[in-house]
XYZ file of C-alpha atoms in Angstrom:
50
model
C 0.000 0.000 0.000
C 2.832 2.396 0.844
C 4.346 1.922 -2.589
C 1.071 2.723 -4.314
C 0.670 5.853 -2.183
C 4.252 6.882 -2.936
C 3.668 6.428 -6.655
C 0.615 8.693 -6.493
C 2.538 11.272 -4.469
C 5.345 11.191 -7.030
C 2.779 12.009 -9.706
C 1.768 15.123 -7.792
C -1.371 14.033 -5.933
C -1.849 15.563 -2.478
C -1.490 13.136 0.451
C -5.140 12.368 1.179
C -6.222 11.812 -2.445
C -3.091 9.693 -2.974
C -3.998 7.502 -0.010
C -7.644 7.276 -1.081
C -6.671 6.323 -4.632
C -4.276 3.682 -3.315
C -7.001 2.152 -1.157
C -9.368 2.118 -4.123
C -6.773 0.509 -6.436
C -5.937 -2.135 -3.822
C -9.600 -2.979 -3.256
C -10.344 -3.026 -6.982
C -7.420 -5.386 -7.590
C -8.774 -7.716 -4.913
C -12.292 -7.504 -6.319
C -11.240 -8.267 -9.895
C -8.865 -11.073 -8.878
C -11.394 -12.759 -6.637
C -10.915 -15.139 -3.731
C -7.443 -16.423 -3.095
C -5.517 -13.211 -3.785
C -2.112 -13.348 -2.120
C 0.615 -10.732 -1.903
C 2.534 -12.328 -4.766
C -0.479 -11.835 -7.064
C -1.046 -8.204 -6.134
C 1.344 -6.573 -8.621
C -0.250 -8.379 -11.546
C -3.754 -7.697 -10.212
C -2.989 -3.985 -9.855
C -1.961 -3.647 -13.498
C -4.787 -5.742 -14.933
C -7.398 -3.532 -16.501
C -5.558 -0.253 -15.986
């Protein structure tokens, strides 16, 4: 999660919107991947569909 927030901050988003966007992306990755998502799958799930 920290890496996603940092990436948004590096793109110029203010802190709160960066954190909110990171939470949304993380949840969306979990939703699209479905049950059984593990940390090793997260990077691929985050890029799928974006």
